[in-house]
Coordinates of C-alpha atoms in Angstrom, one line a residue:
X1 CA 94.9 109.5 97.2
X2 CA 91.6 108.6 98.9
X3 CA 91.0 104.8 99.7
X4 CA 88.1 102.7 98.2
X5 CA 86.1 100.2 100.3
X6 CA 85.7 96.1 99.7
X7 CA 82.7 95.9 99.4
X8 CA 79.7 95.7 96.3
X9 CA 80.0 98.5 94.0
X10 CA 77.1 99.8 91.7
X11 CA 78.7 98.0 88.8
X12 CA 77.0 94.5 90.5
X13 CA 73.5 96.2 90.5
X14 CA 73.8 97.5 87.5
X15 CA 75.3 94.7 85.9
X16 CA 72.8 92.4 87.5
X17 CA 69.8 94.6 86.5
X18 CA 71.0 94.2 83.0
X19 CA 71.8 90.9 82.9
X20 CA 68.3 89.7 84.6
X21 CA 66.5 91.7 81.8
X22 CA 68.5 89.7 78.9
X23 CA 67.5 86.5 80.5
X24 CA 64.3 87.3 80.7
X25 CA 63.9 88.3 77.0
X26 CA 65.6 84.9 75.9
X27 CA 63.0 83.2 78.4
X28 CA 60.2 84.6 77.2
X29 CA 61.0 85.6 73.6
X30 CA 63.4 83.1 72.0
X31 CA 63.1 84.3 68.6
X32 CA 62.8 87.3 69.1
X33 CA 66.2 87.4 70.9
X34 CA 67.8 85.6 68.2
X35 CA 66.4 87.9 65.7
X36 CA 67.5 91.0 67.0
X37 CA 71.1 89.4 67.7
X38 CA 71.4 88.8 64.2
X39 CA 70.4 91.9 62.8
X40 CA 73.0 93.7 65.0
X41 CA 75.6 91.0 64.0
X42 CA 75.1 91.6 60.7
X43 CA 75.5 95.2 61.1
X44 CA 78.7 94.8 62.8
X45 CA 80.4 92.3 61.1
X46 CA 79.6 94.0 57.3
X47 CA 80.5 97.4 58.7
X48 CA 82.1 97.6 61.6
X49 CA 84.9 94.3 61.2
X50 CA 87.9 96.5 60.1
X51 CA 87.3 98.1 64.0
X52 CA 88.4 94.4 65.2
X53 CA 91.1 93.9 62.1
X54 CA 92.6 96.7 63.2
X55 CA 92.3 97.2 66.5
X56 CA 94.0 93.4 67.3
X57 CA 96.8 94.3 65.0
X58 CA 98.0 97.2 66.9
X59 CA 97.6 95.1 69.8
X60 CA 100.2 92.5 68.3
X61 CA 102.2 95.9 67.7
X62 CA 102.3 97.0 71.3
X63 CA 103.2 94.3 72.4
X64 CA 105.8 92.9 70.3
X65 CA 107.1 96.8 71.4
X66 CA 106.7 96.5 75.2
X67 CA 109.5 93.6 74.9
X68 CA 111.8 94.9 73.5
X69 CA 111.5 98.7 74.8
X70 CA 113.5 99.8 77.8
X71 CA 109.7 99.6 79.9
X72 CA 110.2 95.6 79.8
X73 CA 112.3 95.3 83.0
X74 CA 109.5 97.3 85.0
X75 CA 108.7 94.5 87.4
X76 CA 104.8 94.0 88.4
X77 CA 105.6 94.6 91.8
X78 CA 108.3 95.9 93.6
X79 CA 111.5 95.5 91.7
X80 CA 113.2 92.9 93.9
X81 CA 110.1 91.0 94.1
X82 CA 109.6 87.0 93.4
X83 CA 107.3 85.8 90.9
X84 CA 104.2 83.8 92.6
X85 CA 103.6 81.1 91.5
X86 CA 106.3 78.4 89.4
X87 CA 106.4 78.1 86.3
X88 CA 104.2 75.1 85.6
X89 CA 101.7 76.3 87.8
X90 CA 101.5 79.7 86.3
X91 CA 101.4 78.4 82.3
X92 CA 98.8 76.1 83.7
X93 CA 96.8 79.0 84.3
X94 CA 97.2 80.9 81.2
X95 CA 96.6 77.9 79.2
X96 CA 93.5 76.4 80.9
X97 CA 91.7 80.0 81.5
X98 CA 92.9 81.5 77.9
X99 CA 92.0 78.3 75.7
X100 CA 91.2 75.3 76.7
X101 CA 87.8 74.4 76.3
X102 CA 88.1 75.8 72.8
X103 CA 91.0 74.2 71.8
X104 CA 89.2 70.8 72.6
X105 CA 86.2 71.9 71.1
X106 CA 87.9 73.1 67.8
X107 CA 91.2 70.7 67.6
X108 CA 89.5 68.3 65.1
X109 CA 86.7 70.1 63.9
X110 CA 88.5 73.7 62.6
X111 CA 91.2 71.9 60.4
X112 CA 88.3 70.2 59.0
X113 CA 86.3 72.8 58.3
X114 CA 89.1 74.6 56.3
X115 CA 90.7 71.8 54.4
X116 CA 87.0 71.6 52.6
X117 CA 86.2 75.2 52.6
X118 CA 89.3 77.1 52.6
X119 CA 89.1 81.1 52.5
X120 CA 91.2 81.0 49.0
X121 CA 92.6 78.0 47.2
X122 CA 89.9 74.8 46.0
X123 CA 88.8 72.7 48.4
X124 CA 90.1 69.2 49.6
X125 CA 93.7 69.5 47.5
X126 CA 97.0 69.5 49.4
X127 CA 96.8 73.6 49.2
X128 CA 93.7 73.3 51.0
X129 CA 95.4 71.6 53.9
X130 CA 98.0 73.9 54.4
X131 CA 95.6 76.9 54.0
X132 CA 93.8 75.5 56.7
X133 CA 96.3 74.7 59.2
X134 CA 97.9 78.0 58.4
X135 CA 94.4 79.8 59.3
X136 CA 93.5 78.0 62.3
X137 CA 97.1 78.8 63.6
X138 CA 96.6 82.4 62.8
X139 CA 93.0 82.4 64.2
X140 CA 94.7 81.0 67.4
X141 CA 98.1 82.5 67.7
X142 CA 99.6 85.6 68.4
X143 CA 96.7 87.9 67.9
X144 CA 94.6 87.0 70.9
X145 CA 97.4 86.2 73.1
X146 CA 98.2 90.1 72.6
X147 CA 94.8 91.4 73.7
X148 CA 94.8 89.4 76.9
X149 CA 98.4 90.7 77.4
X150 CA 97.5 94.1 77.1
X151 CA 94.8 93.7 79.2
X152 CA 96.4 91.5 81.8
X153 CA 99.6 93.7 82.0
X154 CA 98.0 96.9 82.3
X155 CA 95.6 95.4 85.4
X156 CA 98.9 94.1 87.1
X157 CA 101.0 97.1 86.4
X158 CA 98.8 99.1 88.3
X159 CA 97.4 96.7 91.0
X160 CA 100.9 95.1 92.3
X161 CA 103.0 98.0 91.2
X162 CA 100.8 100.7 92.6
X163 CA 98.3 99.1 94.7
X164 CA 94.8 99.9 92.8
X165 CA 92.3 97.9 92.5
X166 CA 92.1 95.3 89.5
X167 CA 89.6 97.3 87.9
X168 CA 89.2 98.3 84.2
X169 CA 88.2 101.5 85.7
X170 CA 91.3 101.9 87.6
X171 CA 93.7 101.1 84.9
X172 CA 92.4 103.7 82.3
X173 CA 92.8 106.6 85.1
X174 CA 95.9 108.1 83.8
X175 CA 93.6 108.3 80.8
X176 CA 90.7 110.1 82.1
X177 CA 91.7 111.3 85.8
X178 CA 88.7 111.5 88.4
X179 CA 86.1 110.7 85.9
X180 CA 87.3 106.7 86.6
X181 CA 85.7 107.3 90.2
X182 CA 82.2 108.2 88.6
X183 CA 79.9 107.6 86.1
X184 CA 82.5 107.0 83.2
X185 CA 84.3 104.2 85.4
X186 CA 81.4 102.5 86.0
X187 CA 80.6 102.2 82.5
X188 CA 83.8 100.8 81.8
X189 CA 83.5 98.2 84.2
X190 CA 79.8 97.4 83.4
X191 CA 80.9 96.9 80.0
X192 CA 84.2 94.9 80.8
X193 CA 81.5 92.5 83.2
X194 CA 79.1 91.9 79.8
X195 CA 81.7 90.8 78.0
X196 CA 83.0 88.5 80.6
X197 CA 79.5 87.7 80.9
X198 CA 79.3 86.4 76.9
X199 CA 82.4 85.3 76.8
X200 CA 82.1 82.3 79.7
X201 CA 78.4 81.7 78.3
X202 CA 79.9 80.8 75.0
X203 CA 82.4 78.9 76.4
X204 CA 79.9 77.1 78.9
X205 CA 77.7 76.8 75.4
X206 CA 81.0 74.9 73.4
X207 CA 81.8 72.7 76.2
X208 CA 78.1 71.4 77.0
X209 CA 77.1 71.0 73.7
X210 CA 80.4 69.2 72.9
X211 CA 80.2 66.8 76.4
X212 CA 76.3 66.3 75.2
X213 CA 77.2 65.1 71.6
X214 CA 80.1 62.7 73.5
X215 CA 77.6 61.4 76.0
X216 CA 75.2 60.5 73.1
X217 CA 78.0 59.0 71.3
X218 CA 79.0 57.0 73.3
X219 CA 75.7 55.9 75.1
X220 CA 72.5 55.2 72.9
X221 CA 70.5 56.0 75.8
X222 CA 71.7 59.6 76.0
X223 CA 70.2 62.0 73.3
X224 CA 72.0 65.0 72.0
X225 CA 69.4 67.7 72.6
X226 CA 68.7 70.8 74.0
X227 CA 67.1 69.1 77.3
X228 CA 70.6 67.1 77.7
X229 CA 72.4 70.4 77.1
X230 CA 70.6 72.3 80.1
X231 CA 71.3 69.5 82.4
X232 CA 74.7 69.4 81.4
X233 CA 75.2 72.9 81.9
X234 CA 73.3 72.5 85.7
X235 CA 76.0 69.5 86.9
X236 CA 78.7 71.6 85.4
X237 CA 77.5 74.8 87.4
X238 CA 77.2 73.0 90.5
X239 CA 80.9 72.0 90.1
X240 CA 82.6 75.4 89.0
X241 CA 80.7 77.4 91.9
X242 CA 82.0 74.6 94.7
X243 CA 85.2 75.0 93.0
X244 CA 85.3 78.9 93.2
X245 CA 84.3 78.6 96.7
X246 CA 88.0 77.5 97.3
X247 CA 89.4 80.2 96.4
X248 CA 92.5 80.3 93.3
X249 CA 95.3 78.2 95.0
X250 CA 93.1 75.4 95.7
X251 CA 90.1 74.5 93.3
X252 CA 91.3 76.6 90.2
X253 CA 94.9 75.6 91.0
X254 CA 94.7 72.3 91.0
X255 CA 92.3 71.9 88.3
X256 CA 94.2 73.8 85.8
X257 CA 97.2 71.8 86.2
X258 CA 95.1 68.7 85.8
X259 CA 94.0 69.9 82.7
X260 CA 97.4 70.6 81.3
X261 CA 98.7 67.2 82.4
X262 CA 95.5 65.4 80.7
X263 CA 95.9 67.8 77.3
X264 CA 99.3 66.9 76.6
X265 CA 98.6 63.1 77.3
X266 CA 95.5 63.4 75.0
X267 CA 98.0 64.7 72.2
X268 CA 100.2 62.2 72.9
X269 CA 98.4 59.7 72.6
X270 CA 97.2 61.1 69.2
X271 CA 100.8 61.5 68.3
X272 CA 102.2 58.0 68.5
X273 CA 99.1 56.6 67.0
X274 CA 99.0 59.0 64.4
X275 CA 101.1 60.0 61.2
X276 CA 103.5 61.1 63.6
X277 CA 106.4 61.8 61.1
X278 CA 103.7 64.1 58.8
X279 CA 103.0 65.7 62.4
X280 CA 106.1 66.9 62.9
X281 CA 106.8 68.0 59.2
X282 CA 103.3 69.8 59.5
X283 CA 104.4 71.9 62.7
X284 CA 107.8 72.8 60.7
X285 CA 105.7 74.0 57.8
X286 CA 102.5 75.2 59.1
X287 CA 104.8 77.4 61.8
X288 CA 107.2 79.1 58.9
X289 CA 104.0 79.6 56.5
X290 CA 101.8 81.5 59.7
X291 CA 105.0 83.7 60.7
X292 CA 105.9 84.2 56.8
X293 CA 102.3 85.2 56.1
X294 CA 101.0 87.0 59.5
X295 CA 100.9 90.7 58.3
X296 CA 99.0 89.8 54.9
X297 CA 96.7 87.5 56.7
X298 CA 96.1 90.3 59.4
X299 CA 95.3 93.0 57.0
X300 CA 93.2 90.5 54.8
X301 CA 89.3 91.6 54.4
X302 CA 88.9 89.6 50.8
X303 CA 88.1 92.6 49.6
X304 CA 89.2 91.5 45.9
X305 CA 89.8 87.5 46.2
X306 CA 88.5 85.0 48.9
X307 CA 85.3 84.3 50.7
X308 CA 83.9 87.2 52.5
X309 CA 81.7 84.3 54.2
X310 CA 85.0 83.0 55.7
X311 CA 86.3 86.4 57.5
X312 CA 82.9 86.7 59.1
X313 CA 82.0 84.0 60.3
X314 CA 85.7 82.6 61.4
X315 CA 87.8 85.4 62.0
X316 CA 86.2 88.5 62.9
X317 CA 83.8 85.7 65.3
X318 CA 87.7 84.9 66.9
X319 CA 88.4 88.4 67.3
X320 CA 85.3 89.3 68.8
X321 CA 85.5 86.3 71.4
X322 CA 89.1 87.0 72.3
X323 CA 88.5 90.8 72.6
X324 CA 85.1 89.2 74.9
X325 CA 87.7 86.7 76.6
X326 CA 90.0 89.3 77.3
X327 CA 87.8 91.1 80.1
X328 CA 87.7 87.6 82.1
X329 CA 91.3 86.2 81.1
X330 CA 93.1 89.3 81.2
X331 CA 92.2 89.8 85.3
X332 CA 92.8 86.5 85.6
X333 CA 96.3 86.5 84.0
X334 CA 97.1 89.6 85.7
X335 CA 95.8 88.1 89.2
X336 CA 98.7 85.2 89.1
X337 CA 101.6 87.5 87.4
X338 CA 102.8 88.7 90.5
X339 CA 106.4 89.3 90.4
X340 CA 107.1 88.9 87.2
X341 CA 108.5 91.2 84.7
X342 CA 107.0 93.3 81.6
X343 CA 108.9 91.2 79.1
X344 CA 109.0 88.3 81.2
X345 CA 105.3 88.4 81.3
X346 CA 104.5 89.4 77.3
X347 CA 106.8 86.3 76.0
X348 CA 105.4 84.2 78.4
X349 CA 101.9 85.0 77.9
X350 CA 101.9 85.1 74.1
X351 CA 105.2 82.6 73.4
X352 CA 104.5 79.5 75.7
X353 CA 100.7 79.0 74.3
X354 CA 101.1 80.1 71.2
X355 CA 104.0 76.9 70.8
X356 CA 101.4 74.9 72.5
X357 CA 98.8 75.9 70.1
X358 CA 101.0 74.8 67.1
X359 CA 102.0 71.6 68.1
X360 CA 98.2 70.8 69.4
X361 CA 97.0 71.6 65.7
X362 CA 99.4 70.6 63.8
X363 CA 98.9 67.1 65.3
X364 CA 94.8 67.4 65.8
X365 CA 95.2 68.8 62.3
X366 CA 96.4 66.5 60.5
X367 CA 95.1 63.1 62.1
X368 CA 91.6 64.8 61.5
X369 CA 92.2 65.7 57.9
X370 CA 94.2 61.9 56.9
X371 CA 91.2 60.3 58.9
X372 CA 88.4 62.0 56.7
X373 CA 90.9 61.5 54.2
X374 CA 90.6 57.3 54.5
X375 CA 86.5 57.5 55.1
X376 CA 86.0 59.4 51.7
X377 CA 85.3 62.5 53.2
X378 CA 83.2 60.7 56.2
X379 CA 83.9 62.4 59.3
X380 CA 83.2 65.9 57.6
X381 CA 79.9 64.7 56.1
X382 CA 78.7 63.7 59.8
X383 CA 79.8 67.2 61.5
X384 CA 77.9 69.0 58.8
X385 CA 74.7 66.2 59.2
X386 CA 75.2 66.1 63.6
X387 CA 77.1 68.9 64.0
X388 CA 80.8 70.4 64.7
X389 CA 80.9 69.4 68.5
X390 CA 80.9 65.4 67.3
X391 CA 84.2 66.3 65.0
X392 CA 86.3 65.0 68.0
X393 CA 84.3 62.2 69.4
X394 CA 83.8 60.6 65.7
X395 CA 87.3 60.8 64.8
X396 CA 88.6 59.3 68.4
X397 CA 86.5 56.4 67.8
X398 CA 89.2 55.1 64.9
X399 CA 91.6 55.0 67.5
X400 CA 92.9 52.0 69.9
X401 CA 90.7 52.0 73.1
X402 CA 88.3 53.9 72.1
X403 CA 85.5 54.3 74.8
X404 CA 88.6 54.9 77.6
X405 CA 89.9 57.7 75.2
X406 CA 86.5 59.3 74.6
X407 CA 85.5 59.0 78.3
X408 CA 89.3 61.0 79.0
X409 CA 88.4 64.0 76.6
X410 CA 84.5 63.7 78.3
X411 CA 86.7 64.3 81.2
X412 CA 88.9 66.9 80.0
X413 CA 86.4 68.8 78.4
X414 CA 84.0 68.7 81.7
X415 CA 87.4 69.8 83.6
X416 CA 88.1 72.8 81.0
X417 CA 84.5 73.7 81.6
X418 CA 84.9 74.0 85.0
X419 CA 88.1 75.6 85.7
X420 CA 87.2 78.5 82.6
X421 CA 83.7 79.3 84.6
X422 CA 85.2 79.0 88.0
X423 CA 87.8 81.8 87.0
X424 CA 85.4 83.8 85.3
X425 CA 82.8 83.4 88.1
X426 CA 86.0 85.0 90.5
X427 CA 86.7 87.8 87.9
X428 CA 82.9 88.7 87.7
X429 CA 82.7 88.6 91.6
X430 CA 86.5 90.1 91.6
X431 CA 84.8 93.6 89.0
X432 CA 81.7 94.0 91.1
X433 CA 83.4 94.1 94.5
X434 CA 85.6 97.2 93.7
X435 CA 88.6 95.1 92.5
X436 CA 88.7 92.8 95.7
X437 CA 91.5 89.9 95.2
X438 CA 88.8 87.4 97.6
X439 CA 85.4 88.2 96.9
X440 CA 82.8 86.8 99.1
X441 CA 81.5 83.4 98.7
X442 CA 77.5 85.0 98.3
X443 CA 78.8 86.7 95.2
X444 CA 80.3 84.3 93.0
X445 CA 77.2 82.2 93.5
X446 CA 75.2 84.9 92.2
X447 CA 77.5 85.5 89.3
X448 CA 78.0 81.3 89.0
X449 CA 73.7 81.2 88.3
X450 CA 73.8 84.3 86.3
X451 CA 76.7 82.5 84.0
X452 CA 74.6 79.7 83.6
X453 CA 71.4 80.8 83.2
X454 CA 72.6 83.0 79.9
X455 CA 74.2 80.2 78.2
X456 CA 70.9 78.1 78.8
X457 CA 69.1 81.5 77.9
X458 CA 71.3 81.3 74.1
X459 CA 71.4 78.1 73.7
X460 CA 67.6 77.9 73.7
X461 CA 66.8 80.9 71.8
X462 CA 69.6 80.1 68.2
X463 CA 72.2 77.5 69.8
X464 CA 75.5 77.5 69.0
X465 CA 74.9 80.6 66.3
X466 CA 72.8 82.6 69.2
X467 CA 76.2 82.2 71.5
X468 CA 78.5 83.5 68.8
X469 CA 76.5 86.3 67.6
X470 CA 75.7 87.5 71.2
X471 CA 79.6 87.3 71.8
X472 CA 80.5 89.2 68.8
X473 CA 78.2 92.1 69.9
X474 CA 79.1 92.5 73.3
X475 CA 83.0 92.7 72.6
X476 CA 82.5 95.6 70.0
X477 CA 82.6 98.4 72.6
X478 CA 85.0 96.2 75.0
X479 CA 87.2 96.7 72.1
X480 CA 87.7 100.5 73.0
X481 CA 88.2 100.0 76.4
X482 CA 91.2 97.5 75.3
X483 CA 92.4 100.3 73.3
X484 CA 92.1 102.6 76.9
X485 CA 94.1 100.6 78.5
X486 CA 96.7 100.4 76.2
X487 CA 97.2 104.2 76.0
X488 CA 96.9 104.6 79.4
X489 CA 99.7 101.9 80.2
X490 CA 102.0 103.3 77.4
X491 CA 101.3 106.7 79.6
X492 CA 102.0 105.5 82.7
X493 CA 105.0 103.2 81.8
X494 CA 106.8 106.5 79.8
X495 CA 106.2 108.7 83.1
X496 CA 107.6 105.7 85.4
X497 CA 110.8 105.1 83.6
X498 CA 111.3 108.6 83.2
X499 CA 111.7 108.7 87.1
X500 CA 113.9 105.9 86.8
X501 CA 116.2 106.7 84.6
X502 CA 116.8 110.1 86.8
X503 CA 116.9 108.3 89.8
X504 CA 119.7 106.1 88.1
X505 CA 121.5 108.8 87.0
X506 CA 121.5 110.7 90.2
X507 CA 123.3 107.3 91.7
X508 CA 126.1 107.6 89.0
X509 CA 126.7 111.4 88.7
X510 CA 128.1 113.7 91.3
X511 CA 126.6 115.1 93.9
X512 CA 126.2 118.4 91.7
X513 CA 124.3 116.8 89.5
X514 CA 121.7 115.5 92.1
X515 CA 121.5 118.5 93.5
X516 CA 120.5 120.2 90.4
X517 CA 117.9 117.5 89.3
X518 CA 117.0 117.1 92.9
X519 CA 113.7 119.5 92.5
X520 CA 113.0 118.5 89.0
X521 CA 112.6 114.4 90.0
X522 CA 110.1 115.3 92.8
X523 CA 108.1 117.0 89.8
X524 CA 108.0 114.1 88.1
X525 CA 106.8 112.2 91.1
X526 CA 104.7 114.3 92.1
X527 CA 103.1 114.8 88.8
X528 CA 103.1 110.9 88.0
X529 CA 101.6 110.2 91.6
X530 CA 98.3 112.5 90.6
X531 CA 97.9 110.1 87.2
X532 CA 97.6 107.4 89.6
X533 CA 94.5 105.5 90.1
X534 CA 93.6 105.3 93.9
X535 CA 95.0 102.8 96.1
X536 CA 93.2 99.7 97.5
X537 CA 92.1 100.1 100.8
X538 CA 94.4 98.3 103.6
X539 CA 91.8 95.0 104.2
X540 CA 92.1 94.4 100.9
X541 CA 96.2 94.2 100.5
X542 CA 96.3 92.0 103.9
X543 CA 94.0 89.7 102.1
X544 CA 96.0 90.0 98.9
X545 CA 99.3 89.0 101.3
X546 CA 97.7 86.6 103.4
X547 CA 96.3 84.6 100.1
X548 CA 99.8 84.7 97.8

C-alpha cells in the first residue's frame, strides 16, 4: 500500500471555493438565500424524510448489533493496547462536542414547546407533559448517539487499527477500492466538510443567539438583535480559534471538562430548588415510557393521526442535524477512542449521554413546565413573543440568586460555544489535510473564519429558521455516506474476525491442522490487506505518538 502525504488536499480548495461562493450569496442576496433554502427544505422534508426515518433506525440496529456480536472485542488499536485518555476525560469529550450547547439551548425551551403543542394528545393536560418529555428524550437519545457511533467507530477502526487516515474517504475503501484515492473520495470528503460546515454554524447560530437574549436580559443596555448577535459570534471566534491553536489535550481538554463540571452543578442546582421528588419520579417514568415506545415512535410519520407539522419541524430537523453533527463529532469521537474496545466504545458512546440526557430533561423538564405552570402559561407566552433562546434565562430568573445563576449558564453556554467550534474547527482542518491528527495552525484559522462567517452569513439572511433549514439540506446526502461507512465497517469487521478466529484455532488444534489451514489464512490476509485503505504516511503516526 502506497503512503499519502500531510499536507492540503484538494478537498480544502474545493471546499473553500464552495464555501466562499455560499457566503457570498448570503452577503449579497439575503432573501434570496433564504428563499431557495426553503424551497429545497420543503422538498426534502415532504418527500424525502422517510430517507432520515429510516436510515437513523438501522443505524440504532447496527449498533445495538456491533455489541453484542462476536466483532465487539476488536480493540481500536492493537489488542493489548490502553485506552487514552480516563474516563472522565473521555465522556467529557463526547458530551461537550456531541451535545452541549444544544442541550442548554433546548433544556427549558423543548419541554415547553411540547407540553403546549404535543404531536398527539391536547395540549397543556398531564398527557401532554409526558408526551413531551417522552419526545424530547427520543429526539435526544439513542438515535443520534448511534449515527455518531457509526461514524466514530468506523474512522477509529481503520485509523488506530490499520493506520489510515481519519478520512471519510478512507473508511468507505473496502466499499469502493481505488476509487477512494480519486474523484469519488474526494466527493465524500467534500460532502462530509459541508456538513461539518452547517452543523457548527447552527450550533454557533443557537449559542449566540441564546448568550445575546441572556445578555439583554440581564442588562437593559444590551439589545437582542442581529448587530449583538454578530459581535457575539466575533468574541466567541476569537476564543475557539486561540483555543484550537493548543491543540486537543490542552484547550479542548480542559474546556470540555469544565463544561461537564459546570452542567451538572447547573442541574443541581435546579434539582434541590426544584420539585425534586417529581424530578426523580419523572426520570423513572419518562425513561420506561421512551424505551417502551422507541420502535413505534421511530417508525412514526403521522401518516393517519398527529401533526405532520411536528415531525418536520422537530424530528426530521433532529435527524438532519445529528446526521450534519455526525461528520464533525464522529472524527472527533473517533480521534479520543484510542484503545478502547468495539463494545466498550458503542455503550459508552450511546449509554453514558443518553443517561445524562434523561436526567438533564427530566429535571429541566419539569421545573420548566411547573414554572409556566404557576405564571398561567407565562414563560411560554414570552418565548413565543421574544423568542425560544429566552426559555432559559426567563425561567432562571424565579430562582434564588438569580443574576449569579444566569451569568453561570452565560458562562456555560459561551464555554459550550467554544469547545463545539474549537473541535469542529480541528475536524475541518483534520478532513482537508489528508486525515492529519495535528493540522497546522494557518488552517484551522482559515476554517475558524470560514465557520463564522456562515453562521453570521444565516443568521442574517432567515435567523434561526435560515440555520435549520441550511442544516437539514446539507445532511441529506451526508446521510449516504453514513450508510457507506457502515457497510464498509460491517465488511471489514466480518473479514478481520474471520482471520481471527483461524489464527485462534490454529493455537488450539494440532500441528496438522495448521499446517492444513496454513495457506488458506495467508489468503485471507492477503485478500483483507488489498480492502485496506492506505496507510498514513510515517510523519504523521510520530505526530499521532508524540501527541497521545
Amino acid at each position: 500500500m502506497r503512503n499519502r502525504k500531510s499536507a492540503v488536499t484538494p478537498v480544502f480548495y474545493i471546499s473553500l471555493a464552495i464555501a466562499f461562493v455560499f457566503i457570498l450569496w448570503g452577503a449579497i442576496f439575503p432573501t434570496n438565500l433564504e428563499t431557495n433554502l426553503g424551497y429545497i427544505n420543503n422538498f426534502i422534508s415532504n418527500e424525502l424524510g422517510w430517507v432520515y426515518m429510516l436510515a437513523m433506525t438501522g443505524f440504532v440496529i447496527f449498533a445495538f448489533y456491533l455489541v453484542i456480536s462476536p466483532y465487539g472485542k476488536i480493540r481500536l488499536g492493537k489488542q493489548d493496547e490502553k485506552p487514552q485518555y480516563s474516563y472522565f476525560t473521555w465522556f467529557s469529550f463526547l458530551f461537550t462536542a456531541g451535545m452541549g450547547v444544544g442541550l442548554v439551548f433546548y433544556g427549558v425551551n423543548e419541554p415547553l414547546t411540547h407540553f403546549h403543542n404535543p404531536p398527539i394528545t391536547e395540549g397543556g393536560t398531564a398527557l401532554a407533559q409526558q408526551e413531551a418529555l417522552q419526545y424530547t428524550l427520543f429526539h435526544w437519545g439513542f438515535h443520534p448517539w448511534a449515527v455518531y457511533a457509526v461514524v466514530g467507530l468506523a474512522l477509529a477502526y481503520f485509523n488506530f487499527r490499520h493506520n489510515a487516515p481519519l478520512l471519510m474517504s478512507s473508511a468507505i475503501s473496502p466499499l469502493i477500492g481505488d476509487r477512494s484515492k480519486g474523484w469519488m473520495g474526494t466527493t465524500v470528503d467534500v460532502i462530509a466538510v459541508f456538513g461539518t460546515i452547517f452543523g457548527i454554524a447552527t450550533s454557533l447560530g443557537l449559542g449566540a443567539t441564546q448568550i445575546t437574549a441572556g445578555l439583554s436580559y440581564s442588562f437593559d443596555a444590551i439589545e437582542n438583535n442581529l448587530l449583538t448577535q454578530m459581535i457575539v459570534v466575533i468574541i466567541i471566534t476569537i476564543a475557539f480559534i486561540a483555543s484550537a491553536a493548543t491543540g486537543v489535550n490542552k484547550g479542548i481538554r480542559y474546556l470540555s471538562m469544565g463544561n461537564v463540571v459546570i452542567a451538572i452543578a447547573l442541574m443541581i442546582f435546579v434539582f434541590i430548588f426544584g420539585s425534586s421528588v417529581l424530578m426523580i419520579d419523572s426520570f423513572m417514568t419518562n425513561t420506561g415510557n421512551y424505551l417502551q415506545n422507541l420502535v413505534s415512535m421511530t417508525f412514526n410519520m403521522n401518516s393517519f393521526v398527529g401533526d405532520r407539522g411536528f415531525l418536520d419541524s422537530w424530528t426530521l430537523f433532529y435527524w438532519a442535524w445529528w446526521i450534519g453533527w455526525a461528520a464533525f463529532v464522529g472524527s472527533f469521537i473517533a480521534r479520543v477512542s484510542r484503545g478502547r474496545t468495539i463494545r466498550e466504545f458503542i455503550i459508552g458512546v450511546m449509554g453514558v449521554p443518553v443517561l445524562f440526557s434523561a436526567i438533564w430533561f427530566a429535571i429541566f423538564g419539569v421545573a420548566g413546565i411547573e414554572s409556566d405552570n404557576i405564571l398561567g402559561g407565562g414563560l411560554y407566552s414570552l418565548i413565543e413573543t421574544q423568542g425560544n433562546e429566552v426559555a432559559l434565562f426567563a425561567f432562571l430568573e424565579n430562582y434564588p440568586a438569580a443574576p449569579l445563576i444566569m451569568g453561570i449558564a452565560i458562562l456555560l453556554i459561551a464555554s459550550f460555544f467554544v469547545t463545539s467550534a474549537d473541535s469542529g474547527t480541528f475536524v475541518l482542518s483534520m478532513l482537508t489535510t489528508g486525515g492529519s491528527l495535528n493540522p497546522p495552525l494557518k488552517i484551522k484559522l482559515i476554517w475558524g473564519g470560514i465557520l463564522a462567517a456562515t453562521a453570521m452569513v444565516l443568521l442574517a439572511s432567515g435567523g434561526l429558521n435560515a440555520l435549520q433549514m441550511a442544516m437539514l439540506i446539507a445532511a441529506f446526502p451526508f446521510t449516504f455516506i453514513v450508510i457507506m461507512l457502515a457497510i464498509s465497517l460491517y465488511k471489514a469487521l466480518r473479514s478481520e474476525y474471520g482471520i481471527i478466529k483461524l489464527e485462534k484455532q490454529q493455537l488450539v488444534y494440532e500441528a496438522g491442522y495448521r499446517e492444513e489451514t496454513q495457506k488458506e489464512l495467508e489468503e485471507k490476509r492477503e485478500a483483507f490487506e488489498e480492502t485496506l485503505p492506505d496507510e498514513q504516511p510515517p510523519e504523521i503516526e510520530a505526530q499521532s505518538k508524540e501527541d497521545n
